[in-house]
Short mmCIF file of C-alpha atoms in Angstrom, two decimals:
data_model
loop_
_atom_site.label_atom_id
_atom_site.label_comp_id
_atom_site.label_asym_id
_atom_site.label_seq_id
_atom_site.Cartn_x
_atom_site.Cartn_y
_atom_site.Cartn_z
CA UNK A 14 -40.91 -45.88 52.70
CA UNK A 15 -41.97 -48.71 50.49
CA UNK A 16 -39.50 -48.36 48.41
CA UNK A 17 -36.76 -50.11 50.38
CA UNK A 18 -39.21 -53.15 51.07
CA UNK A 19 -37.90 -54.67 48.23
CA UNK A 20 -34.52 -53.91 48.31
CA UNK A 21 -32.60 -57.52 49.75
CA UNK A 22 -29.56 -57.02 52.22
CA UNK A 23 -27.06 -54.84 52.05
CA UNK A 24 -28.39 -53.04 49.00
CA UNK A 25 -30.68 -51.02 50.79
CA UNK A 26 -27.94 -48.46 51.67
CA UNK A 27 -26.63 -48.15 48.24
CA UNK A 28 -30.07 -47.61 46.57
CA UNK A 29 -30.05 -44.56 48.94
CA UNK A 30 -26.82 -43.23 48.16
CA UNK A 31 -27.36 -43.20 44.50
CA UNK A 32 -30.71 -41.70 45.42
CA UNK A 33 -29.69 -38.70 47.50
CA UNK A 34 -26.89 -38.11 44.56
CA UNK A 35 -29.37 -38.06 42.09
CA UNK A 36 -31.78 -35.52 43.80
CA UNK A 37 -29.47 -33.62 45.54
CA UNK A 38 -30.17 -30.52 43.57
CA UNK A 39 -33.79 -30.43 44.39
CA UNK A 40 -34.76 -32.39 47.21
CA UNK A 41 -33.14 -32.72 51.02
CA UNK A 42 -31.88 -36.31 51.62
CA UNK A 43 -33.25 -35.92 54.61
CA UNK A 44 -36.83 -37.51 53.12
CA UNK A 45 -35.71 -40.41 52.86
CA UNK A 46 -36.20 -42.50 55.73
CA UNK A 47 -34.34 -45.10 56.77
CA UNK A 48 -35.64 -48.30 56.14
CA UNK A 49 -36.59 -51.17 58.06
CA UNK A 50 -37.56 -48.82 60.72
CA UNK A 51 -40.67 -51.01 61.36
CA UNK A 52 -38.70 -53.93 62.80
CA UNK A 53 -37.84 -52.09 65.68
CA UNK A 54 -41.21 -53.46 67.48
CA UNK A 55 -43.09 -53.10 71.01
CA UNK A 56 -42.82 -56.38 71.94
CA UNK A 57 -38.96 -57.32 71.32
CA UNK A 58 -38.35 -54.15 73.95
CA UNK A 59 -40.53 -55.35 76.33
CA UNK A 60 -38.66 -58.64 76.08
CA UNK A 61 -35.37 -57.85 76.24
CA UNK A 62 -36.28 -54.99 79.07
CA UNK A 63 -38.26 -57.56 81.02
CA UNK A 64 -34.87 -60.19 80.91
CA UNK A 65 -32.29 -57.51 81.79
CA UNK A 66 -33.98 -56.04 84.55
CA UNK A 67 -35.55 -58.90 85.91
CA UNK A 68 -34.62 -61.93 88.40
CA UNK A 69 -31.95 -63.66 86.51
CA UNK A 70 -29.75 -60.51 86.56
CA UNK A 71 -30.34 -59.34 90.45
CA UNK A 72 -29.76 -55.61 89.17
CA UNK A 73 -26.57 -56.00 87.19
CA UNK A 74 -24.46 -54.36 89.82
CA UNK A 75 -21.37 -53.77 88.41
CA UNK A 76 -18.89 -56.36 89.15
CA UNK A 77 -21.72 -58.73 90.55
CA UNK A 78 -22.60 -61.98 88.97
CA UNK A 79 -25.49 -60.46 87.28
CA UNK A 80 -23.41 -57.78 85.98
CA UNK A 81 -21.33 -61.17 83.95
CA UNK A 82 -24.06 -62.86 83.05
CA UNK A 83 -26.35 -59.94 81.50
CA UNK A 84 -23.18 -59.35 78.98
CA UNK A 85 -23.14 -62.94 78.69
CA UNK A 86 -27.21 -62.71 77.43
CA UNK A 87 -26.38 -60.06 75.01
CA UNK A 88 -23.69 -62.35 73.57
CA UNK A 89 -26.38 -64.65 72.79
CA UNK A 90 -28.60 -62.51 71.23
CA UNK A 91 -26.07 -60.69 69.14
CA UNK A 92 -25.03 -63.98 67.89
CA UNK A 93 -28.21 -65.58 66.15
CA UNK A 94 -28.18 -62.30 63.76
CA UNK A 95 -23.94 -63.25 63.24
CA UNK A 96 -22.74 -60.07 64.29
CA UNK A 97 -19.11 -60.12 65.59
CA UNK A 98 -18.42 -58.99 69.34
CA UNK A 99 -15.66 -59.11 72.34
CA UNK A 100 -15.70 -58.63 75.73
CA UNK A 101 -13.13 -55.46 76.99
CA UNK A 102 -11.87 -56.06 80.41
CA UNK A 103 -11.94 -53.25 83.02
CA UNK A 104 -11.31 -52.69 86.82
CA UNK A 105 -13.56 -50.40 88.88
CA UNK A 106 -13.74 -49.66 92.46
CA UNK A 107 -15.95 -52.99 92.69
CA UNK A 108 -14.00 -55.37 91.06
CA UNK A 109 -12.60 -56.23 87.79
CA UNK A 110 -15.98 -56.34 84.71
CA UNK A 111 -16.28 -56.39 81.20
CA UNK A 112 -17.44 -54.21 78.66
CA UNK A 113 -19.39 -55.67 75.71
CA UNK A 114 -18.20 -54.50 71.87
CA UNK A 115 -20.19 -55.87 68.57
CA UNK A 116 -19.44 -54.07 65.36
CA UNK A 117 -19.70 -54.27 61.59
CA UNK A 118 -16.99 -52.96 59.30
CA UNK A 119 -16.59 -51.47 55.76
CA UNK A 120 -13.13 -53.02 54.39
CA UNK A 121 -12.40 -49.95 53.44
CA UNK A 122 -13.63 -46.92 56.03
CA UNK A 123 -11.59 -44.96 57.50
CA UNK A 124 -14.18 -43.42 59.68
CA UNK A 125 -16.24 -45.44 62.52
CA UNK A 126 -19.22 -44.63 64.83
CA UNK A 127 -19.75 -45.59 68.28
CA UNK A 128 -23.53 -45.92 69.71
CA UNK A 129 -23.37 -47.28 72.96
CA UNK A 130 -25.72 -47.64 76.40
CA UNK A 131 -24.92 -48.66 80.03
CA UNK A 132 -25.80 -52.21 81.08
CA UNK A 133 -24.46 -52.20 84.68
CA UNK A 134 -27.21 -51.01 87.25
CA UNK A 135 -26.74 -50.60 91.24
CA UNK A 136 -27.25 -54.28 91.99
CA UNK A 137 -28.12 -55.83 95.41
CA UNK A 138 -28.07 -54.44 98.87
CA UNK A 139 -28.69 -56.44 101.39
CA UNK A 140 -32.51 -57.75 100.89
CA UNK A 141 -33.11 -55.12 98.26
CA UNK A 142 -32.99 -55.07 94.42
CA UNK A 143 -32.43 -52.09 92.25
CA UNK A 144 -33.72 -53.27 88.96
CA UNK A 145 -32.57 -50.66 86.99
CA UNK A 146 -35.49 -50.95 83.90
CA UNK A 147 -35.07 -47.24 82.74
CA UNK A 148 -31.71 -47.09 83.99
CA UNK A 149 -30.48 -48.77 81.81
CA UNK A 150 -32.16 -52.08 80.47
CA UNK A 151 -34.05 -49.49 78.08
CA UNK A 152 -30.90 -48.51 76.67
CA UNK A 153 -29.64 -51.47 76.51
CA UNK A 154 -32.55 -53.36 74.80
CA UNK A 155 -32.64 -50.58 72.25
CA UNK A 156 -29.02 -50.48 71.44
CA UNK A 157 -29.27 -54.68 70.95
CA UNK A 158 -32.40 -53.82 68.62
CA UNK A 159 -30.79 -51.48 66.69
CA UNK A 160 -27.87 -53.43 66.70
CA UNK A 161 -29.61 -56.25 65.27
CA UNK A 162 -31.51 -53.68 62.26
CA UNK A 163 -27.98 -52.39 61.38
CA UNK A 164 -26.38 -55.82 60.67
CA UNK A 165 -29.02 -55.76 57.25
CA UNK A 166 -26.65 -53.58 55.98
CA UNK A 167 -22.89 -54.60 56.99
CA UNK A 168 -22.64 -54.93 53.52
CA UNK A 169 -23.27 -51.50 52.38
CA UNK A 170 -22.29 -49.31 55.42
CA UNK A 171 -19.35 -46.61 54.17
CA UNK A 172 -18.15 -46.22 57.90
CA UNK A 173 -17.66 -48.66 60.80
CA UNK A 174 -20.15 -49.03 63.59
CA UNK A 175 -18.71 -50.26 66.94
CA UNK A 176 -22.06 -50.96 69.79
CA UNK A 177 -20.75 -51.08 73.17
CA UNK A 178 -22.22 -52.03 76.20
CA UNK A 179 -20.12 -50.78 79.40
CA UNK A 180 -20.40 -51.44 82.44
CA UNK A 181 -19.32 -49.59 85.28
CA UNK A 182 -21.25 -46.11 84.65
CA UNK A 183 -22.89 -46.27 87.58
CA UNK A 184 -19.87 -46.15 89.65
CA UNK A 185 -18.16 -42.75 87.37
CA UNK A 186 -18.65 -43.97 83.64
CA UNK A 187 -15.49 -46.36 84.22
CA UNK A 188 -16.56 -48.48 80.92
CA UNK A 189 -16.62 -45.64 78.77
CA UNK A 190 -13.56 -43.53 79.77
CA UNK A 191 -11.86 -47.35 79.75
CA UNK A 192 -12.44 -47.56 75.73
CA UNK A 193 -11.73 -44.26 75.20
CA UNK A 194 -8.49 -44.14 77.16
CA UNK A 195 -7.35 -47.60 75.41
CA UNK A 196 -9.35 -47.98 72.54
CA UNK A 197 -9.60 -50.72 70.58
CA UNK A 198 -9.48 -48.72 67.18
CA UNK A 199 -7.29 -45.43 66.63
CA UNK A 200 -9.82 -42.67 68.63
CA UNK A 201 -9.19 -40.56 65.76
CA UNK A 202 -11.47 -42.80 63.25
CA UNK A 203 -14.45 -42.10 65.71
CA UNK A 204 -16.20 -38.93 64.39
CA UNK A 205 -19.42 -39.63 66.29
CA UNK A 206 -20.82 -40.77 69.21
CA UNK A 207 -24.66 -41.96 70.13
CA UNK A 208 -25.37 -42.49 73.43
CA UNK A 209 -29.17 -44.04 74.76
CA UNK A 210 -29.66 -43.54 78.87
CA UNK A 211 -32.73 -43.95 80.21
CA UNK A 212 -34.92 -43.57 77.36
CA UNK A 213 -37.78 -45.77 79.03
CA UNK A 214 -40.05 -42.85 80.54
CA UNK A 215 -41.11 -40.68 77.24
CA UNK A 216 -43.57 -38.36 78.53
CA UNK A 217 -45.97 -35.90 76.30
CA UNK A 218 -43.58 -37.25 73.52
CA UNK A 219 -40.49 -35.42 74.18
CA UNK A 220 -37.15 -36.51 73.48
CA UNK A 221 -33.87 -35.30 74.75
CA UNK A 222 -31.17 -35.12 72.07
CA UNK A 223 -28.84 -33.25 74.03
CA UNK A 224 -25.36 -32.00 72.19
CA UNK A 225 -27.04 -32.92 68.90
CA UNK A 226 -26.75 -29.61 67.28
CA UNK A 227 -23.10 -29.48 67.97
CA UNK A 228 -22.78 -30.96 64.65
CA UNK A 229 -25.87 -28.51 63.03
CA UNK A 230 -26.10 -29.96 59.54
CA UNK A 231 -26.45 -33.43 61.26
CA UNK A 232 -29.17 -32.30 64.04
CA UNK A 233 -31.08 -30.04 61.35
CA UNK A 234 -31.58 -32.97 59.09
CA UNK A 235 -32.00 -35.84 62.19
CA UNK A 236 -35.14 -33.42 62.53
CA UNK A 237 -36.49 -33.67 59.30
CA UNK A 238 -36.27 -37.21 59.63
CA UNK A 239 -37.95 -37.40 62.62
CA UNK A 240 -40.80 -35.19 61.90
CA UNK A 241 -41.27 -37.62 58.89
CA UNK A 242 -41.01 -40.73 60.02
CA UNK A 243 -42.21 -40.52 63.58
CA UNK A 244 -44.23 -37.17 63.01
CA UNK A 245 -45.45 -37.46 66.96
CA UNK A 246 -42.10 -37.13 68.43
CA UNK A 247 -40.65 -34.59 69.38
CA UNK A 248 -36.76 -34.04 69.08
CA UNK A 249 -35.76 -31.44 72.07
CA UNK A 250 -32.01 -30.96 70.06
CA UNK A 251 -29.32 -28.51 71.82
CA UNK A 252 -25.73 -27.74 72.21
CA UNK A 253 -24.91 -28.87 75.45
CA UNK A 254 -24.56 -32.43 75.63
CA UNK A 255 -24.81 -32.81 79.85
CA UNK A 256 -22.78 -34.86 81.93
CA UNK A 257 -23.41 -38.14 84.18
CA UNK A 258 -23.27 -40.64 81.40
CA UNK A 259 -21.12 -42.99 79.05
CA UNK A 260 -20.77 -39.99 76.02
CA UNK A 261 -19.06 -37.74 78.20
CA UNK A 262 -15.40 -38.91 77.34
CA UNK A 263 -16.38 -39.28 74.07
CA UNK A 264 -17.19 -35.40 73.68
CA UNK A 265 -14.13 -34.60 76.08
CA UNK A 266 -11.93 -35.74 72.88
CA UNK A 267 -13.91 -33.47 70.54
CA UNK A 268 -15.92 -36.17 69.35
CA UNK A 269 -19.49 -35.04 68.75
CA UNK A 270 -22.19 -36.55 70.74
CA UNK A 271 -25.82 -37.17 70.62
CA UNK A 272 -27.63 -38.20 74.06
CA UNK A 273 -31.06 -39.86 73.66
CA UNK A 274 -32.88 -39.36 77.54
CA UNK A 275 -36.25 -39.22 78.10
CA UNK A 276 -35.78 -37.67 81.85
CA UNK A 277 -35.34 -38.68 85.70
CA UNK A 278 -38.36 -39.75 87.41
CA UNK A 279 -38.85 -40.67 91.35
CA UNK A 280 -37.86 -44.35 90.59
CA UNK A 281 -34.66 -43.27 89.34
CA UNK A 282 -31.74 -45.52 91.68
CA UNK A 283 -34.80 -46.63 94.01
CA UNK A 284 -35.97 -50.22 94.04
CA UNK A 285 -39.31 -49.08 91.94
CA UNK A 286 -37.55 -48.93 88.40
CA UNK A 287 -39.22 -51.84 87.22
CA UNK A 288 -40.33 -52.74 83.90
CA UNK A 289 -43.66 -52.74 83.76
CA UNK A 290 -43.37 -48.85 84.34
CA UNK A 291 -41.71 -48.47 80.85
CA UNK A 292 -43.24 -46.66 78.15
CA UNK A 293 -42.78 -48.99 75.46
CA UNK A 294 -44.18 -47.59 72.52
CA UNK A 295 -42.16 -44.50 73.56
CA UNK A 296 -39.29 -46.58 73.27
CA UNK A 297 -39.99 -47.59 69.64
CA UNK A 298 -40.44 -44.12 68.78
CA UNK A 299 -36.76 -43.05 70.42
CA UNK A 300 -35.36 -46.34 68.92
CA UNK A 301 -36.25 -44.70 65.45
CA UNK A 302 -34.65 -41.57 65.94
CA UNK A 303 -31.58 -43.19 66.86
CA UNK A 304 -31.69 -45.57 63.82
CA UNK A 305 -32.66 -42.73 61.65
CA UNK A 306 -28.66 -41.30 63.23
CA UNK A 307 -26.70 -44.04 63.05
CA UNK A 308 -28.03 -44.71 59.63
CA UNK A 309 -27.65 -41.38 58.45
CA UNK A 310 -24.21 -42.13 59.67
CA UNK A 311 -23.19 -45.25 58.66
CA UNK A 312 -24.41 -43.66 54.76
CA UNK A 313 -21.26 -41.65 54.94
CA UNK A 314 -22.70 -38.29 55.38
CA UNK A 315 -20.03 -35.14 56.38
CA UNK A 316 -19.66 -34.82 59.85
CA UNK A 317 -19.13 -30.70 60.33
CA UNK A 318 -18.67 -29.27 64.22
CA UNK A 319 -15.70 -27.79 66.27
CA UNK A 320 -13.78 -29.91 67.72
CA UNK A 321 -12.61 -27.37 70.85
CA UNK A 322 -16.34 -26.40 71.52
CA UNK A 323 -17.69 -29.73 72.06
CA UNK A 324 -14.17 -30.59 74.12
CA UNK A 325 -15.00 -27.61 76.35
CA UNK A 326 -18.35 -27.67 76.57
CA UNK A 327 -19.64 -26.71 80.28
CA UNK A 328 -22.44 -28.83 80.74
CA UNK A 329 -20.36 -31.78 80.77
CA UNK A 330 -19.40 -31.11 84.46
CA UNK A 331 -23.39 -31.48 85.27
CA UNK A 332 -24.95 -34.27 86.03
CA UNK A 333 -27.37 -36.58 84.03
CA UNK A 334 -29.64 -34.56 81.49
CA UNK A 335 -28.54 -31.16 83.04
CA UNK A 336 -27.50 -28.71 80.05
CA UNK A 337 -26.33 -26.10 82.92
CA UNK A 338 -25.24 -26.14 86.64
CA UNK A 339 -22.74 -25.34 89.15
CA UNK A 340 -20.17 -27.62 89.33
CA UNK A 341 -21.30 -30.02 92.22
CA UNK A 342 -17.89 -32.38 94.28
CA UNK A 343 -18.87 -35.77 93.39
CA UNK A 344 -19.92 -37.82 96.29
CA UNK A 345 -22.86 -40.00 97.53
CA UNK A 346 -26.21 -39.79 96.40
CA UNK A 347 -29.47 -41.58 95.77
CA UNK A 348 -30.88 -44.42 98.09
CA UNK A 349 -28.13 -47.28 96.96
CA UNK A 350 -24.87 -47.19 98.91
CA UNK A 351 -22.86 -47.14 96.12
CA UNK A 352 -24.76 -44.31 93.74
CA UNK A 353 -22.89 -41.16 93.50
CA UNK A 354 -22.52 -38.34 91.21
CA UNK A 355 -21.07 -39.13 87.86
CA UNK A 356 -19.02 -36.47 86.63
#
């Protein structure tokens, strides 16, 4: 909307507030878009995909060199927009990594958000390289982008956003269930989790925003938002959140979850998930959903759903994107010796 263009940093967020106070009675909040959506561009995906999934990273297996130095990039980047970050150490069955933690803070909130994405991949084996573009440089470079939007409005934000890059989902979401076991905040200020896996390959303009409507108010009006401000997208929203990736601890404590994933594909853990096979203008339109969330979020809007139903929700025990299945034993999978079920 033009009407944030003018608004200078920080104050963006409190124009809206006022706004959605002011018209609450006869118009839905969830009109106004969030703005600055249109710096979320084409080309700094294709970038940032193209560096974390190519050469210089060798596949960022976790607890390989590439693994190190790919956390190290994101450092970089995360420091010419000044946004605070530090590395969480972790041991896996491969050796000891680090996760990757940036945030912004209200001096006040009591409340905090988490949005995170995987940035460990499969690595090398023996001659070959599993790039890992879709899974999960995509996530990655969106969470850095958004990352990067959000810190216009540190300022103004009325709860506490914590982006974290783990590392070690590949080998059983060891990043993730790290944080959560030994956070680095009280887990009880986190009232919601976004999660972005593989959300390189949208096809026919489908989105997965799987356990979205656990929190219904939130999901109805993420909807809205999308229909208006990317009105080709299309939000596929349900209860069951699915398993195999890095929001799965996060709903196991009751937090609510949203997980953006755009589907498996026959490159998924092969050698052949390589970036220029991304869909990037695909990505800019799942990168706005997500900011459309988080900022929705970060404007302090109630956060309704049942704590015990997303705890105990089934589809957890399945396996990436799966919103039902039979419980499968974990075990080895995929071409890469070291894949397996994530559970």
């Amino acid at each position: 909307m033009v009407i944030f263009q003018s608004i200078g940093r920080g104050r963006g967020m409190r124009f809206y507030s006022v706004l959605c106070a002011i018209v609450a009675a006869t118009v839905s909040c969830a009109s106004v878009a969030a703005p600055k959506s249109e710096e979320l561009k084409l080309e700094n995906f294709k970038a940032n995909v193209e560096k974390l999934a190519g050469p210089d990273f060798k596949g960022r297996g976790t607890g390989q060199p590439g693994n190190t130095a790919a956390v190290a990039w994101v450092e970089g980047e995360l420091d010419k927009v000044g946004l605070p970050h530090e590395r969480y150490a972790l041991n896996t069955p491969r050796g000891r990594t680090e996760n990757l933690i940036a945030w912004i803070k209200h001096p006040f909130a009591t409340e905090s958000v988490v949005i995170g994405a995987h940035i460990d991949h499969l690595g090398t084996s023996g001659t070959r390289t599993y790039w890992g573009a879709d899974d999960n440089a995509s996530g990655s470079a969106m969470l850095l982008e958004i990352a990067k939007l959000a810190s216009q409005f540190a300022l103004s934000t009325q709860r506490n956003v914590y982006f974290q890059w783990y590392s070690g989902e590949e080998l059983g979401l060891y990043g993730s269930e790290a944080w959560v076991r030994n956070p680095t905040i009280p887990i009880s200020e986190v009232k919601y989790m976004i999660n972005m896996d593989m959300v390189g390959y949208l096809r026919n303009n489908r989105v997965e925003a799987l356990g979205c409507m656990m929190a219904p108010t939130i999901c109805e009006t993420l909807k809205e938002r999308v229909r208006a401000s990317v009105p080709s997208l299309t939000l596929s929203a349900t209860k069951a959140a699915g398993g195999g990736s890095d929001h799965v601890p996060f709903a196991r404590k009751g937090i609510p979850v949203t997980f953006f994933y755009t589907g498996t594909h026959q490159c998924y853990h092969q050698t052949c998930d390589t970036p220029e096979k991304i869909n990037y203008d695909g990505m800019v339109k799942v990168a706005t959903a997500s900011w459309e969330l988080l900022y929705m979020l970060m404007s302090g809007v109630p956060i309704t759903s049942n704590v015990s139903e997303v705890a105990n929700d089934p589809s957890l025990d399945c396996d990436k994107g799966e919103s039902s299945c039979v419980k499968k034993p974990c075990g080895k999978s995929f071409e890469h010796p070291h894949a397996g079920h994530k559970h």
